[in-house]
PDB file of C-alpha atoms in Angstrom:
ATOM      1  CA  MET U 203      -0.223   0.063  -0.032  1.00  0.00           C
ATOM      2  CA  THR U 204       3.100   2.451   0.861  1.00  0.00           C
ATOM      3  CA  GLU U 205       4.760   1.738  -2.206  1.00  0.00           C
ATOM      4  CA  THR U 206       1.534   2.798  -4.409  1.00  0.00           C
ATOM      5  CA  VAL U 207       1.014   5.988  -2.442  1.00  0.00           C
ATOM      6  CA  THR U 208       4.186   6.484  -2.697  1.00  0.00           C
ATOM      7  CA  GLU U 209       4.664   6.171  -6.609  1.00  0.00           C
ATOM      8  CA  GLU U 210       1.162   7.865  -6.643  1.00  0.00           C
ATOM      9  CA  ILE U 211       2.681  11.061  -5.174  1.00  0.00           C
ATOM     10  CA  HIS U 212       6.021  11.204  -6.575  1.00  0.00           C
ATOM     11  CA  GLY U 213       6.293   8.936  -9.862  1.00  0.00           C
ATOM     12  CA  PRO U 214       7.778   5.749 -10.192  1.00  0.00           C
ATOM     13  CA  ILE U 215      11.064   5.643  -7.738  1.00  0.00           C
ATOM     14  CA  ARG U 216      14.449   5.436  -9.712  1.00  0.00           C
ATOM     15  CA  PRO U 217      17.288   6.731  -9.147  1.00  0.00           C
ATOM     16  CA  VAL U 218      18.957  10.082 -10.077  1.00  0.00           C
ATOM     17  CA  ALA U 219      20.932  10.588 -13.067  1.00  0.00           C
ATOM     18  CA  LYS U 220      24.013  12.295 -11.966  1.00  0.00           C
ATOM     19  CA  ARG U 221      24.968  15.030 -14.781  1.00  0.00           C
ATOM     20  CA  TRP U 222      26.282  18.735 -15.119  1.00  0.00           C
ATOM     21  CA  ARG U 223      23.227  21.476 -14.181  1.00  0.00           C
ATOM     22  CA  LYS U 224      24.723  25.302 -14.995  1.00  0.00           C
ATOM     23  CA  LEU U 225      22.867  28.141 -14.335  1.00  0.00           C
ATOM     24  CA  LEU U 226      23.133  30.761 -17.064  1.00  0.00           C
ATOM     25  CA  VAL U 227      23.659  34.640 -15.912  1.00  0.00           C
ATOM     26  CA  VAL U 228      24.160  37.782 -17.583  1.00  0.00           C
ATOM     27  CA  VAL U 229      26.946  39.724 -17.505  1.00  0.00           C
ATOM     28  CA  ASP U 230      26.550  43.524 -18.316  1.00  0.00           C
ATOM     29  CA  GLY U 231      27.816  45.292 -15.818  1.00  0.00           C
ATOM     30  CA  SER U 232      24.679  46.782 -14.143  1.00  0.00           C
ATOM     31  CA  PRO U 233      24.182  47.052 -10.908  1.00  0.00           C
ATOM     32  CA  GLU U 234      21.100  44.087 -10.513  1.00  0.00           C
ATOM     33  CA  SER U 235      23.207  42.119 -12.358  1.00  0.00           C
ATOM     34  CA  LYS U 236      25.854  41.689 -10.192  1.00  0.00           C
ATOM     35  CA  VAL U 237      23.882  40.916  -7.395  1.00  0.00           C
ATOM     36  CA  ALA U 238      22.618  38.266  -9.976  1.00  0.00           C
ATOM     37  CA  ILE U 239      25.382  36.614 -10.268  1.00  0.00           C
ATOM     38  CA  ARG U 240      26.367  36.738  -6.584  1.00  0.00           C
ATOM     39  CA  PHE U 241      23.338  34.460  -6.553  1.00  0.00           C
ATOM     40  CA  ALA U 242      23.747  32.161  -9.247  1.00  0.00           C
ATOM     41  CA  ALA U 243      27.665  32.095  -7.897  1.00  0.00           C
ATOM     42  CA  ALA U 244      26.716  30.907  -4.898  1.00  0.00           C
ATOM     43  CA  ARG U 245      24.134  28.484  -5.826  1.00  0.00           C
ATOM     44  CA  ALA U 246      26.573  26.523  -7.942  1.00  0.00           C
ATOM     45  CA  ALA U 247      29.063  26.286  -5.445  1.00  0.00           C
ATOM     46  CA  HIS U 248      26.141  24.367  -3.468  1.00  0.00           C
ATOM     47  CA  ILE U 249      24.211  22.435  -6.488  1.00  0.00           C
ATOM     48  CA  THR U 250      25.885  19.051  -6.567  1.00  0.00           C
ATOM     49  CA  GLY U 251      27.728  18.978 -10.326  1.00  0.00           C
ATOM     50  CA  GLY U 252      26.604  22.608 -10.602  1.00  0.00           C
ATOM     51  CA  GLY U 253      28.476  25.457 -12.626  1.00  0.00           C
ATOM     52  CA  LEU U 254      28.579  28.453 -13.899  1.00  0.00           C
ATOM     53  CA  ILE U 255      28.416  30.023 -17.494  1.00  0.00           C
ATOM     54  CA  LEU U 256      28.986  34.009 -17.516  1.00  0.00           C
ATOM     55  CA  PHE U 257      27.126  35.776 -20.306  1.00  0.00           C
ATOM     56  CA  HIS U 258      27.701  38.764 -22.733  1.00  0.00           C
ATOM     57  CA  CYS U 259      26.056  39.678 -25.408  1.00  0.00           C
ATOM     58  CA  ILE U 260      27.478  42.269 -27.930  1.00  0.00           C
ATOM     59  CA  ARG U 261      24.889  44.712 -29.355  1.00  0.00           C
ATOM     60  CA  PRO U 262      25.123  45.301 -33.308  1.00  0.00           C
ATOM     61  CA  GLY U 263      27.561  48.135 -34.201  1.00  0.00           C
ATOM     62  CA  GLU U 264      25.710  50.482 -35.902  1.00  0.00           C
ATOM     63  CA  PHE U 265      27.903  52.143 -37.975  1.00  0.00           C
ATOM     64  CA  GLN U 266      27.261  49.519 -40.898  1.00  0.00           C
ATOM     65  CA  HIS U 267      28.502  51.927 -43.404  1.00  0.00           C
ATOM     66  CA  TRP U 268      31.693  52.449 -41.878  1.00  0.00           C
ATOM     67  CA  MET U 269      32.993  49.068 -42.349  1.00  0.00           C
ATOM     68  CA  ALA U 270      36.416  50.056 -40.923  1.00  0.00           C
ATOM     69  CA  VAL U 271      34.663  51.477 -37.924  1.00  0.00           C
ATOM     70  CA  ALA U 272      32.009  49.002 -37.668  1.00  0.00           C
ATOM     71  CA  ASP U 273      35.055  46.037 -37.307  1.00  0.00           C
ATOM     72  CA  ARG U 274      37.731  48.357 -34.572  1.00  0.00           C
ATOM     73  CA  MET U 275      34.307  48.874 -32.653  1.00  0.00           C
ATOM     74  CA  ARG U 276      33.343  45.573 -32.938  1.00  0.00           C
ATOM     75  CA  GLU U 277      36.836  44.446 -31.800  1.00  0.00           C
ATOM     76  CA  GLU U 278      36.989  46.780 -28.641  1.00  0.00           C
ATOM     77  CA  ALA U 279      33.651  46.195 -27.367  1.00  0.00           C
ATOM     78  CA  ARG U 280      35.378  41.871 -27.374  1.00  0.00           C
ATOM     79  CA  ASP U 281      38.102  42.970 -25.832  1.00  0.00           C
ATOM     80  CA  GLU U 282      35.813  44.504 -22.805  1.00  0.00           C
ATOM     81  CA  ALA U 283      33.865  41.969 -22.693  1.00  0.00           C
ATOM     82  CA  GLU U 284      36.519  39.447 -22.231  1.00  0.00           C
ATOM     83  CA  GLU U 285      38.152  41.882 -19.091  1.00  0.00           C
ATOM     84  CA  LEU U 286      34.845  41.803 -18.079  1.00  0.00           C
ATOM     85  CA  LEU U 287      34.453  38.420 -17.951  1.00  0.00           C
ATOM     86  CA  ARG U 288      37.975  37.365 -16.952  1.00  0.00           C
ATOM     87  CA  ASP U 289      37.737  39.731 -14.006  1.00  0.00           C
ATOM     88  CA  MET U 290      34.250  38.165 -12.640  1.00  0.00           C
ATOM     89  CA  ALA U 291      35.234  34.838 -13.053  1.00  0.00           C
ATOM     90  CA  GLU U 292      38.819  35.600 -11.075  1.00  0.00           C
ATOM     91  CA  ARG U 293      36.354  37.297  -8.436  1.00  0.00           C
ATOM     92  CA  LEU U 294      33.819  34.862  -8.602  1.00  0.00           C
ATOM     93  CA  HIS U 295      36.573  32.274  -7.931  1.00  0.00           C
ATOM     94  CA  ALA U 296      38.049  33.920  -4.836  1.00  0.00           C
ATOM     95  CA  TYR U 297      34.468  33.926  -3.361  1.00  0.00           C
ATOM     96  CA  CYS U 298      33.033  30.447  -3.427  1.00  0.00           C
ATOM     97  CA  GLY U 299      35.547  28.782  -5.768  1.00  0.00           C
ATOM     98  CA  VAL U 300      33.033  28.301  -8.507  1.00  0.00           C
ATOM     99  CA  VAL U 301      35.684  28.297 -12.111  1.00  0.00           C
ATOM    100  CA  PRO U 302      32.876  29.419 -14.340  1.00  0.00           C
ATOM    101  CA  GLU U 303      32.465  29.323 -18.338  1.00  0.00           C
ATOM    102  CA  THR U 304      32.244  32.459 -19.987  1.00  0.00           C
ATOM    103  CA  GLN U 305      30.636  33.346 -23.427  1.00  0.00           C
ATOM    104  CA  ILE U 306      30.721  36.258 -25.511  1.00  0.00           C
ATOM    105  CA  LEU U 307      28.008  36.475 -28.082  1.00  0.00           C
ATOM    106  CA  GLU U 308      27.136  38.601 -30.998  1.00  0.00           C
ATOM    107  CA  GLY U 309      23.504  40.004 -31.566  1.00  0.00           C
ATOM    108  CA  GLU U 310      20.865  41.016 -29.729  1.00  0.00           C
ATOM    109  CA  PRO U 311      20.717  40.427 -25.918  1.00  0.00           C
ATOM    110  CA  ASN U 312      17.470  38.544 -25.684  1.00  0.00           C
ATOM    111  CA  GLU U 313      17.912  36.266 -29.356  1.00  0.00           C
ATOM    112  CA  GLU U 314      20.896  34.924 -28.428  1.00  0.00           C
ATOM    113  CA  ILE U 315      20.188  34.234 -24.879  1.00  0.00           C
ATOM    114  CA  ARG U 316      17.325  32.178 -25.814  1.00  0.00           C
ATOM    115  CA  LYS U 317      18.900  30.605 -28.937  1.00  0.00           C
ATOM    116  CA  PHE U 318      22.140  29.525 -26.563  1.00  0.00           C
ATOM    117  CA  ILE U 319      19.710  28.260 -24.051  1.00  0.00           C
ATOM    118  CA  GLU U 320      18.451  25.724 -26.710  1.00  0.00           C
ATOM    119  CA  GLU U 321      21.645  25.062 -27.992  1.00  0.00           C
ATOM    120  CA  ARG U 322      23.123  23.663 -24.674  1.00  0.00           C
ATOM    121  CA  LYS U 323      20.638  20.976 -22.872  1.00  0.00           C
ATOM    122  CA  ASP U 324      23.745  21.573 -20.055  1.00  0.00           C
ATOM    123  CA  ILE U 325      21.523  24.748 -18.400  1.00  0.00           C
ATOM    124  CA  PHE U 326      19.688  24.057 -15.308  1.00  0.00           C
ATOM    125  CA  GLY U 327      18.549  27.358 -15.001  1.00  0.00           C
ATOM    126  CA  LEU U 328      18.648  31.510 -16.245  1.00  0.00           C
ATOM    127  CA  VAL U 329      19.366  33.890 -13.858  1.00  0.00           C
ATOM    128  CA  LEU U 330      18.410  37.416 -14.661  1.00  0.00           C
ATOM    129  CA  GLY U 331      18.933  40.774 -12.018  1.00  0.00           C
ATOM    130  CA  VAL U 332      15.250  43.049 -11.721  1.00  0.00           C
ATOM    131  CA  GLY U 333      15.807  46.541 -12.062  1.00  0.00           C
ATOM    132  CA  SER U 334      15.414  48.411  -8.880  1.00  0.00           C
ATOM    133  CA  GLU U 335      14.447  51.156 -10.377  1.00  0.00           C
ATOM    134  CA  GLY U 336      12.825  52.185 -14.100  1.00  0.00           C
ATOM    135  CA  GLY U 337      10.964  48.659 -14.423  1.00  0.00           C
ATOM    136  CA  PRO U 338      12.090  45.320 -14.247  1.00  0.00           C
ATOM    137  CA  GLY U 339      14.453  45.644 -17.542  1.00  0.00           C
ATOM    138  CA  PRO U 340      14.073  44.617 -21.220  1.00  0.00           C
ATOM    139  CA  LEU U 341      15.702  40.797 -20.287  1.00  0.00           C
ATOM    140  CA  VAL U 342      13.334  39.973 -17.553  1.00  0.00           C
ATOM    141  CA  ASP U 343      10.624  41.913 -19.170  1.00  0.00           C
ATOM    142  CA  TYR U 344      11.257  39.491 -22.931  1.00  0.00           C
ATOM    143  CA  PHE U 345      11.520  36.395 -20.954  1.00  0.00           C
ATOM    144  CA  THR U 346       9.029  36.803 -18.445  1.00  0.00           C
ATOM    145  CA  HIS U 347       6.077  38.059 -20.586  1.00  0.00           C
ATOM    146  CA  ASP U 348       7.098  36.278 -24.034  1.00  0.00           C
ATOM    147  CA  LEU U 349       9.230  32.995 -23.088  1.00  0.00           C
ATOM    148  CA  ALA U 350       8.138  31.946 -19.802  1.00  0.00           C
ATOM    149  CA  SER U 351       6.267  28.723 -20.446  1.00  0.00           C
ATOM    150  CA  ASN U 352       7.905  28.067 -23.330  1.00  0.00           C
ATOM    151  CA  LEU U 353      12.056  27.967 -21.345  1.00  0.00           C
ATOM    152  CA  PRO U 354      13.584  24.503 -21.138  1.00  0.00           C
ATOM    153  CA  CYS U 355      14.822  25.213 -17.905  1.00  0.00           C
ATOM    154  CA  PRO U 356      13.932  27.350 -14.649  1.00  0.00           C
ATOM    155  CA  LEU U 357      14.241  31.122 -14.722  1.00  0.00           C
ATOM    156  CA  PHE U 358      15.404  33.014 -11.497  1.00  0.00           C
ATOM    157  CA  LEU U 359      13.944  36.447 -11.057  1.00  0.00           C
ATOM    158  CA  ILE U 360      16.437  38.218  -8.637  1.00  0.00           C
ATOM    159  CA  PRO U 361      15.957  41.328  -6.844  1.00  0.00           C
ATOM    160  CA  GLY U 362      18.581  44.427  -7.714  1.00  0.00           C
ATOM    161  CA  ASN U 363      17.865  46.183  -4.617  1.00  0.00           C
ATOM    162  CA  MET U 364      19.185  42.190  -2.586  1.00  0.00           C
ATOM    163  CA  THR U 365      22.264  43.018  -0.432  1.00  0.00           C
ATOM    164  CA  TYR U 366      25.381  40.871  -0.955  1.00  0.00           C
ATOM    165  CA  GLU U 367      24.487  40.279   2.742  1.00  0.00           C
ATOM    166  CA  GLN U 368      21.348  38.890   1.933  1.00  0.00           C
ATOM    167  CA  ILE U 369      22.499  36.933  -0.833  1.00  0.00           C
ATOM    168  CA  ASP U 370      25.070  34.980   1.608  1.00  0.00           C
ATOM    169  CA  ALA U 371      22.479  34.595   3.606  1.00  0.00           C
ATOM    170  CA  MET U 372      20.091  32.337   1.090  1.00  0.00           C
ATOM    171  CA  ALA U 373      23.305  30.597  -0.322  1.00  0.00           C
TER     172      ALA U 373
END
């Protein structure tokens, strides 16, 4: 009787397969992004098989008719993004011991994040910081209104006004 009740409530009993479970977090330098990164790193450190992917998207240049200028702008933007992610990765390793993977793509952030999640089978969740002033932010707006029910992973929304102490207390 107990086995039948357990199966009805929880489904068939099966061993849990070990797998990599990575949190994807957007790094854009905003205050809410920094809080989301802290949360994602702390959670990744506590998830068995957990990992972290720091994601940055470079928006397409606006000077497409000046090819040399556009190429130089793209190169500078990539250099800045690499430095931002390298610095963040070092800080996170010192904070919680996680060595994050980094990903830099070029395009519209919402579309590039969506495609990246769909291509990867190891994404455990998308972590976004919610702006504390002036609305939730364009990525939160996009993923909560247009895609929330179609994401292949959970969406974690971290209030941008949380302090590091509050984040650390939850981890």
